[in-house]
Amino acid sequence: MRFIHIADVHLGAVPDKDKSWSKERADEIESTFDRLLAVAEERKVDLLLIAGDLFHAQPSLQDLKSLDYKLSKLTNTRTIMIAGNHDYISKGSPAESYEFTSNTVLMPADTFSNAYLDDINVCVTGFSFGQVEYTEDVYADIMPQMEDAVNILLAHGGDEKHIPINFRQMAEAGFDYCALGHIHKPKHIVKNKMAYPGSLEPLDRTETGRHGFIYGQIKDGETKIRWEPFNCRSYINLGLAVKPEYSEAKILDVLAKQMENMGTQNIYRIILSGHMANGLKPDFSGLMRNYRIYEIVDNTLCEYDLDKLHLDNEDNLLGKFIERFADAEDEISKHALKYGVEAILATGDK
């Protein structure tokens, strides 16, 4: 039996709302999900497991109809899904009563349900969120529901407000595979037995690295899974250690080359460190027009001759300030020295 396990797709999310590429990112979340369905069809997998938060918010009737149509085009794959804390099923919501025409099961809210597929002898047990928060481990006593069958658990949660999970207890319950959701970065909890696939696409600048899905196979009682990268863009923290001899042109050129090498499709958070030449304030506007740069963090220190400044100003405010931080070694003190010297020199109040 072959399956694909995804979670936290967040259809309808609009990442980076204040950025020029925001609409593009929203469209890519949808198109990456469509690409995933194409992979499921190509590989003829038996099961598509969706471990919550397929939608970024509670889906409308039209959202469900659109999803139903897409899933109906899978000729060999059954879809079993649960709702998470974002797309939870509340009383009277469209998801509570929607009847899928595709080969799809959405587990009901606030209760454990089973979907048994007799042709492949697989029982999937799942629990959909019926509210945003659960502070108790609702999975604490869950056990495989069918003897002599492949038993899979679909579970969403893992933090103190969204079902805190005792992973050891869950692993010892005896499921052939526990398909988890809620954590947006991939995480293999128990080898071949329990894992978070992470989101298909990163949703904000904190979700660095690759994102993707889990492809698995259960044969003769043995489960094997592998994680496959699938996102079309990544958020990358790009660091540059600036030296005092670097000109503005060199700084911009080095950054541009690094982004070209690492992929122009990615979204960068540039972090500058080291020492900037005294008075140099590079203009990054051209770079930000040509590349997707979320922000530029300037942690550089200006290259002042502190000994000379101190000698020339030892009897005034500037000299006393430099003396106060003369032996600073930690980063906080170094930055305090940098900003303080700059501020005093800028005001001329020595």
Tab-separated table of C-alpha atoms in Angstrom:
chain	number	residue	atom	x	y	z
A	1	MET	CA	0.000	0.000	0.000
A	2	ARG	CA	1.468	3.324	-1.080
A	3	PHE	CA	0.514	6.711	0.322
A	4	ILE	CA	1.311	10.409	0.274
A	5	HIS	CA	1.116	12.326	3.541
A	6	ILE	CA	0.721	16.122	3.550
A	7	ALA	CA	-0.377	18.723	6.079
A	8	ASP	CA	-0.592	22.486	6.636
A	9	VAL	CA	-1.093	23.448	2.997
A	10	HIS	CA	-3.050	26.553	4.077
A	11	LEU	CA	-5.010	27.137	0.886
A	12	GLY	CA	-6.183	30.744	0.886
A	13	ALA	CA	-3.243	32.099	2.869
A	14	VAL	CA	-1.613	35.307	1.621
A	15	PRO	CA	2.017	35.366	2.827
A	16	ASP	CA	4.035	38.584	3.094
A	17	LYS	CA	1.006	40.857	2.644
A	18	ASP	CA	3.058	44.043	2.498
A	19	LYS	CA	5.398	42.752	-0.222
A	20	SER	CA	5.128	43.047	-4.008
A	21	TRP	CA	5.206	39.270	-4.439
A	22	SER	CA	2.388	38.538	-1.956
A	23	LYS	CA	-0.302	37.698	-4.541
A	24	GLU	CA	2.194	35.503	-6.368
A	25	ARG	CA	2.907	33.544	-3.195
A	26	ALA	CA	-0.812	33.038	-2.542
A	27	ASP	CA	-1.251	31.649	-6.059
A	28	GLU	CA	1.757	29.357	-5.597
A	29	ILE	CA	0.270	27.742	-2.503
A	30	GLU	CA	-2.669	26.671	-4.666
A	31	SER	CA	-0.562	25.625	-7.650
A	32	THR	CA	1.828	23.589	-5.481
A	33	PHE	CA	-1.140	21.675	-4.069
A	34	ASP	CA	-2.286	21.031	-7.656
A	35	ARG	CA	1.202	19.758	-8.514
A	36	LEU	CA	1.024	17.428	-5.511
A	37	LEU	CA	-2.246	15.962	-6.773
A	38	ALA	CA	-0.570	15.379	-10.152
A	39	VAL	CA	2.188	13.421	-8.376
A	40	ALA	CA	-0.418	11.312	-6.570
A	41	GLU	CA	-2.079	10.539	-9.894
A	42	GLU	CA	1.182	9.786	-11.665
A	43	ARG	CA	2.345	7.391	-8.941
A	44	LYS	CA	-1.111	5.821	-8.538
A	45	VAL	CA	-0.852	5.953	-4.771
A	46	ASP	CA	-3.608	4.247	-2.784
A	47	LEU	CA	-4.041	6.940	-0.155
A	48	LEU	CA	-3.655	10.701	0.154
A	49	LEU	CA	-3.498	11.523	3.866
A	50	ILE	CA	-4.113	15.174	4.818
A	51	ALA	CA	-3.316	15.820	8.493
A	52	GLY	CA	-5.160	19.093	9.021
A	53	ASP	CA	-5.012	22.753	7.963
A	54	LEU	CA	-5.503	22.077	4.272
A	55	PHE	CA	-7.238	25.465	4.365
A	56	HIS	CA	-5.932	28.596	6.054
A	57	ALA	CA	-9.389	29.306	7.469
A	58	GLN	CA	-12.716	27.531	7.699
A	59	PRO	CA	-13.578	26.620	4.085
A	60	SER	CA	-16.638	28.038	2.366
A	61	LEU	CA	-19.013	25.879	0.373
A	62	GLN	CA	-17.273	27.000	-2.818
A	63	ASP	CA	-13.871	26.075	-1.348
A	64	LEU	CA	-15.152	22.567	-0.641
A	65	LYS	CA	-16.713	22.199	-4.087
A	66	SER	CA	-13.452	23.251	-5.739
A	67	LEU	CA	-11.482	20.789	-3.609
A	68	ASP	CA	-13.997	18.037	-4.340
A	69	TYR	CA	-13.632	18.592	-8.087
A	70	LYS	CA	-9.838	18.435	-7.935
A	71	LEU	CA	-9.867	15.258	-5.843
A	72	SER	CA	-12.408	13.639	-8.169
A	73	LYS	CA	-9.764	13.570	-10.909
A	74	LEU	CA	-7.635	11.116	-8.892
A	75	THR	CA	-8.361	7.779	-10.546
A	76	ASN	CA	-6.626	5.448	-8.086
A	77	THR	CA	-6.267	7.486	-4.912
A	78	ARG	CA	-8.622	7.776	-1.966
A	79	THR	CA	-8.279	10.906	0.168
A	80	ILE	CA	-8.720	10.856	3.935
A	81	MET	CA	-8.381	14.126	5.804
A	82	ILE	CA	-8.917	15.785	9.148
A	83	ALA	CA	-9.490	19.434	10.023
A	84	GLY	CA	-6.870	21.314	12.029
A	85	ASN	CA	-6.945	24.417	14.186
A	86	HIS	CA	-7.144	26.771	11.181
A	87	ASP	CA	-9.848	24.947	9.194
A	88	TYR	CA	-11.693	23.491	12.195
A	89	ILE	CA	-15.271	22.237	11.741
A	90	SER	CA	-17.700	24.295	13.803
A	91	LYS	CA	-21.399	23.627	14.272
A	92	GLY	CA	-23.343	24.657	11.187
A	93	SER	CA	-20.250	25.261	9.044
A	94	PRO	CA	-20.242	24.016	5.424
A	95	ALA	CA	-17.613	21.371	6.258
A	96	GLU	CA	-19.884	19.787	8.870
A	97	SER	CA	-22.506	18.715	6.336
A	98	TYR	CA	-20.683	18.675	3.006
A	99	GLU	CA	-20.954	15.372	1.108
A	100	PHE	CA	-17.988	14.698	-1.166
A	101	THR	CA	-18.675	13.216	-4.580
A	102	SER	CA	-14.998	12.305	-4.941
A	103	ASN	CA	-13.486	9.341	-3.132
A	104	THR	CA	-12.831	11.499	-0.062
A	105	VAL	CA	-13.472	11.197	3.668
A	106	LEU	CA	-13.351	14.232	5.965
A	107	MET	CA	-13.384	12.983	9.550
A	108	PRO	CA	-16.068	14.644	11.738
A	109	ALA	CA	-15.183	17.028	14.555
A	110	ASP	CA	-14.532	16.249	18.212
A	111	THR	CA	-14.703	12.479	17.906
A	112	PHE	CA	-12.500	9.666	16.693
A	113	SER	CA	-13.688	8.089	13.461
A	114	ASN	CA	-12.451	5.242	11.296
A	115	ALA	CA	-12.299	4.811	7.552
A	116	TYR	CA	-11.758	1.174	6.589
A	117	LEU	CA	-10.675	0.374	3.034
A	118	ASP	CA	-11.329	-3.322	2.655
A	119	ASP	CA	-9.675	-3.759	-0.750
A	120	ILE	CA	-6.291	-2.784	0.698
A	121	ASN	CA	-7.115	-3.773	4.306
A	122	VAL	CA	-6.291	-0.367	5.765
A	123	CYS	CA	-8.011	1.355	8.684
A	124	VAL	CA	-7.400	5.095	9.108
A	125	THR	CA	-8.341	6.623	12.449
A	126	GLY	CA	-8.637	10.376	12.786
A	127	PHE	CA	-9.880	13.302	14.882
A	128	SER	CA	-10.890	16.664	13.379
A	129	PHE	CA	-10.665	19.903	15.324
A	130	GLY	CA	-14.079	21.309	16.230
A	131	GLN	CA	-12.574	24.436	17.809
A	132	VAL	CA	-9.351	26.416	17.639
A	133	GLU	CA	-7.696	25.172	20.832
A	134	TYR	CA	-7.409	21.942	22.815
A	135	THR	CA	-5.180	21.924	25.873
A	136	GLU	CA	-5.516	18.192	26.658
A	137	ASP	CA	-3.926	15.277	24.812
A	138	VAL	CA	-6.985	13.770	23.152
A	139	TYR	CA	-4.773	11.073	21.614
A	140	ALA	CA	-3.608	9.748	24.986
A	141	ASP	CA	-5.676	6.557	24.935
A	142	ILE	CA	-6.158	5.990	21.209
A	143	MET	CA	-5.331	2.507	19.958
A	144	PRO	CA	-5.394	0.749	16.553
A	145	GLN	CA	-9.004	-0.010	15.730
A	146	MET	CA	-8.824	-3.149	13.603
A	147	GLU	CA	-6.911	-6.350	14.168
A	148	ASP	CA	-5.119	-7.952	11.220
A	149	ALA	CA	-5.266	-4.696	9.250
A	150	VAL	CA	-2.868	-1.851	8.506
A	151	ASN	CA	-3.713	0.855	11.056
A	152	ILE	CA	-2.884	4.513	10.390
A	153	LEU	CA	-3.499	7.448	12.728
A	154	LEU	CA	-4.188	10.935	11.352
A	155	ALA	CA	-3.368	13.492	14.065
A	156	HIS	CA	-3.050	17.285	14.192
A	157	GLY	CA	-1.347	19.108	17.054
A	158	GLY	CA	1.768	19.027	19.152
A	159	ASP	CA	1.898	22.208	21.243
A	160	GLU	CA	0.311	23.209	24.536
A	161	LYS	CA	-2.695	24.981	22.961
A	162	HIS	CA	-3.287	22.616	20.050
A	163	ILE	CA	-3.389	19.134	21.565
A	164	PRO	CA	-0.111	18.518	23.419
A	165	ILE	CA	0.997	15.078	22.222
A	166	ASN	CA	2.879	12.471	24.214
A	167	PHE	CA	4.872	11.146	21.258
A	168	ARG	CA	6.314	8.209	23.185
A	169	GLN	CA	2.861	7.053	24.213
A	170	MET	CA	1.549	7.484	20.679
A	171	ALA	CA	4.480	5.546	19.240
A	172	GLU	CA	3.848	2.682	21.651
A	173	ALA	CA	0.131	2.467	20.778
A	174	GLY	CA	0.863	0.140	17.877
A	175	PHE	CA	-0.130	2.045	14.725
A	176	ASP	CA	1.688	1.118	11.537
A	177	TYR	CA	2.063	4.839	10.807
A	178	CYS	CA	1.143	8.098	12.571
A	179	ALA	CA	0.606	10.913	10.039
A	180	LEU	CA	1.020	14.193	11.914
A	181	GLY	CA	0.191	17.793	11.102
A	182	HIS	CA	0.503	21.292	12.634
A	183	ILE	CA	4.293	21.805	12.647
A	184	HIS	CA	5.269	23.602	9.439
A	185	LYS	CA	8.807	22.266	9.196
A	186	PRO	CA	9.397	18.575	8.402
A	187	LYS	CA	10.163	16.488	11.454
A	188	HIS	CA	10.736	12.733	11.662
A	189	ILE	CA	9.627	11.746	15.191
A	190	VAL	CA	10.019	7.949	15.027
A	191	LYS	CA	11.833	6.391	12.092
A	192	ASN	CA	9.353	5.181	9.475
A	193	LYS	CA	6.536	5.297	12.044
A	194	MET	CA	5.686	8.900	12.945
A	195	ALA	CA	6.417	12.176	11.165
A	196	TYR	CA	5.399	15.728	10.328
A	197	PRO	CA	5.759	16.460	6.591
A	198	GLY	CA	5.737	20.221	7.174
A	199	SER	CA	3.878	22.593	4.873
A	200	LEU	CA	4.139	22.222	1.096
A	201	GLU	CA	5.187	25.871	0.783
A	202	PRO	CA	6.766	28.100	3.456
A	203	LEU	CA	4.272	30.617	4.789
A	204	ASP	CA	6.521	33.306	6.265
A	205	ARG	CA	10.170	34.313	6.626
A	206	THR	CA	10.646	32.185	9.756
A	207	GLU	CA	9.965	28.988	7.787
A	208	THR	CA	13.382	28.713	6.164
A	209	GLY	CA	14.686	25.653	4.348
A	210	ARG	CA	12.960	23.203	2.014
A	211	HIS	CA	9.332	22.120	2.336
A	212	GLY	CA	7.553	19.115	0.915
A	213	PHE	CA	5.629	15.907	1.540
A	214	ILE	CA	6.067	12.325	2.735
A	215	TYR	CA	5.865	9.365	0.381
A	216	GLY	CA	5.366	6.024	2.083
A	217	GLN	CA	4.820	2.342	1.540
A	218	ILE	CA	3.534	-0.362	3.875
A	219	LYS	CA	4.318	-3.901	2.763
A	220	ASP	CA	4.337	-7.166	4.715
A	221	GLY	CA	3.869	-5.265	7.965
A	222	GLU	CA	6.837	-2.952	7.367
A	223	THR	CA	6.461	0.794	6.895
A	224	LYS	CA	8.995	2.847	4.959
A	225	ILE	CA	8.727	6.579	4.358
A	226	ARG	CA	10.829	9.235	2.702
A	227	TRP	CA	10.461	12.988	2.736
A	228	GLU	CA	10.553	14.724	-0.655
A	229	PRO	CA	11.194	18.466	-1.166
A	230	PHE	CA	8.513	20.118	-3.265
A	231	ASN	CA	8.254	23.879	-2.665
A	232	CYS	CA	8.892	26.295	-5.502
A	233	ARG	CA	10.499	28.988	-3.312
A	234	SER	CA	12.378	29.080	-0.030
A	235	TYR	CA	13.016	31.776	2.548
A	236	ILE	CA	16.771	32.077	3.041
A	237	ASN	CA	18.771	33.989	5.651
A	238	LEU	CA	21.743	35.333	3.690
A	239	GLY	CA	24.660	36.592	5.758
A	240	LEU	CA	27.522	38.819	4.627
A	241	ALA	CA	30.531	39.708	6.781
A	242	VAL	CA	31.424	43.228	5.639
A	243	LYS	CA	35.017	44.458	5.786
A	244	PRO	CA	36.088	48.116	6.160
A	245	GLU	CA	37.728	48.082	2.729
A	246	TYR	CA	34.477	47.035	0.989
A	247	SER	CA	32.978	49.705	-1.236
A	248	GLU	CA	29.233	50.052	-1.800
A	249	ALA	CA	29.625	48.525	-5.269
A	250	LYS	CA	31.420	45.487	-3.872
A	251	ILE	CA	28.809	44.895	-1.169
A	252	LEU	CA	25.971	45.039	-3.696
A	253	ASP	CA	27.869	42.865	-6.177
A	254	VAL	CA	28.695	40.158	-3.631
A	255	LEU	CA	25.075	39.987	-2.468
A	256	ALA	CA	23.747	39.837	-6.029
A	257	LYS	CA	26.109	37.006	-6.939
A	258	GLN	CA	25.170	35.026	-3.840
A	259	MET	CA	21.465	35.340	-4.636
A	260	GLU	CA	22.065	34.341	-8.249
A	261	ASN	CA	23.946	31.255	-7.094
A	262	MET	CA	21.381	30.277	-4.461
A	263	GLY	CA	18.377	30.873	-6.700
A	264	THR	CA	16.665	34.057	-7.860
A	265	GLN	CA	13.281	32.471	-7.141
A	266	ASN	CA	13.933	32.500	-3.397
A	267	ILE	CA	13.075	35.182	-0.837
A	268	TYR	CA	16.009	36.557	1.123
A	269	ARG	CA	16.566	38.114	4.505
A	270	ILE	CA	19.989	39.743	4.274
A	271	ILE	CA	21.968	40.031	7.504
A	272	LEU	CA	25.059	42.245	7.414
A	273	SER	CA	27.772	41.848	10.036
A	274	GLY	CA	31.399	42.927	10.386
A	275	HIS	CA	32.679	46.482	9.966
A	276	MET	CA	31.402	49.082	7.513
A	277	ALA	CA	33.702	51.861	6.322
A	278	ASN	CA	33.159	55.079	8.260
A	279	GLY	CA	30.245	57.008	6.740
A	280	LEU	CA	29.342	54.334	4.161
A	281	LYS	CA	25.591	53.776	3.822
A	282	PRO	CA	24.931	51.517	0.811
A	283	ASP	CA	21.798	52.108	-1.266
A	284	PHE	CA	20.023	48.746	-1.514
A	285	SER	CA	17.002	50.002	-3.475
A	286	GLY	CA	18.231	48.640	-6.823
A	287	LEU	CA	18.995	45.262	-5.273
A	288	MET	CA	15.523	45.134	-3.744
A	289	ARG	CA	13.923	45.875	-7.105
A	290	ASN	CA	15.794	43.051	-8.815
A	291	TYR	CA	15.478	40.349	-6.129
A	292	ARG	CA	12.902	39.250	-3.580
A	293	ILE	CA	14.387	40.681	-0.386
A	294	TYR	CA	12.160	40.532	2.665
A	295	GLU	CA	14.384	42.780	4.765
A	296	ILE	CA	17.961	43.881	5.290
A	297	VAL	CA	19.297	43.691	8.843
A	298	ASP	CA	22.380	45.846	9.352
A	299	ASN	CA	24.421	44.577	12.289
A	300	THR	CA	27.679	46.127	11.065
A	301	LEU	CA	29.910	48.306	13.181
A	302	CYS	CA	31.395	51.471	11.740
A	303	GLU	CA	35.189	51.437	11.427
A	304	TYR	CA	36.089	54.347	13.661
A	305	ASP	CA	39.564	54.899	15.079
A	306	LEU	CA	38.278	54.653	18.620
A	307	ASP	CA	41.684	55.232	20.204
A	308	LYS	CA	42.071	58.537	18.351
A	309	LEU	CA	38.477	59.562	19.033
A	310	HIS	CA	38.984	58.810	22.710
A	311	LEU	CA	42.279	60.720	22.846
A	312	ASP	CA	40.760	63.766	21.135
A	313	ASN	CA	37.647	63.732	23.317
A	314	GLU	CA	38.758	62.310	26.653
A	315	ASP	CA	37.352	65.259	28.588
A	316	ASN	CA	33.901	65.331	27.005
A	317	LEU	CA	30.819	63.143	26.601
A	318	LEU	CA	32.136	61.246	23.568
A	319	GLY	CA	35.397	60.321	25.284
A	320	LYS	CA	33.641	59.195	28.444
A	321	PHE	CA	31.183	57.119	26.397
A	322	ILE	CA	33.986	55.348	24.497
A	323	GLU	CA	35.816	54.712	27.766
A	324	ARG	CA	32.646	53.151	29.226
A	325	PHE	CA	32.606	50.500	26.479
A	326	ALA	CA	36.362	50.248	25.924
A	327	ASP	CA	36.616	46.602	26.941
A	328	ALA	CA	33.317	45.460	25.418
A	329	GLU	CA	33.460	41.980	23.936
A	330	ASP	CA	29.832	40.870	23.734
A	331	GLU	CA	27.727	41.774	20.685
A	332	ILE	CA	25.186	43.860	22.617
A	333	SER	CA	27.889	46.121	24.038
A	334	LYS	CA	29.591	46.433	20.649
A	335	HIS	CA	26.339	47.554	19.067
A	336	ALA	CA	25.701	49.969	21.916
A	337	LEU	CA	29.165	51.458	21.275
A	338	LYS	CA	28.492	51.734	17.540
A	339	TYR	CA	25.118	53.443	17.847
A	340	GLY	CA	26.213	55.656	20.697
A	341	VAL	CA	29.308	56.978	18.877
A	342	GLU	CA	27.277	57.557	15.708
A	343	ALA	CA	24.557	59.399	17.614
A	344	ILE	CA	26.985	61.655	19.498
A	345	LEU	CA	28.949	62.477	16.336
A	346	ALA	CA	25.727	63.157	14.420
A	347	THR	CA	24.425	65.655	16.990
A	348	GLY	CA	27.800	67.276	17.515
A	349	ASP	CA	27.084	67.241	21.247
A	350	LYS	CA	30.448	66.255	22.699
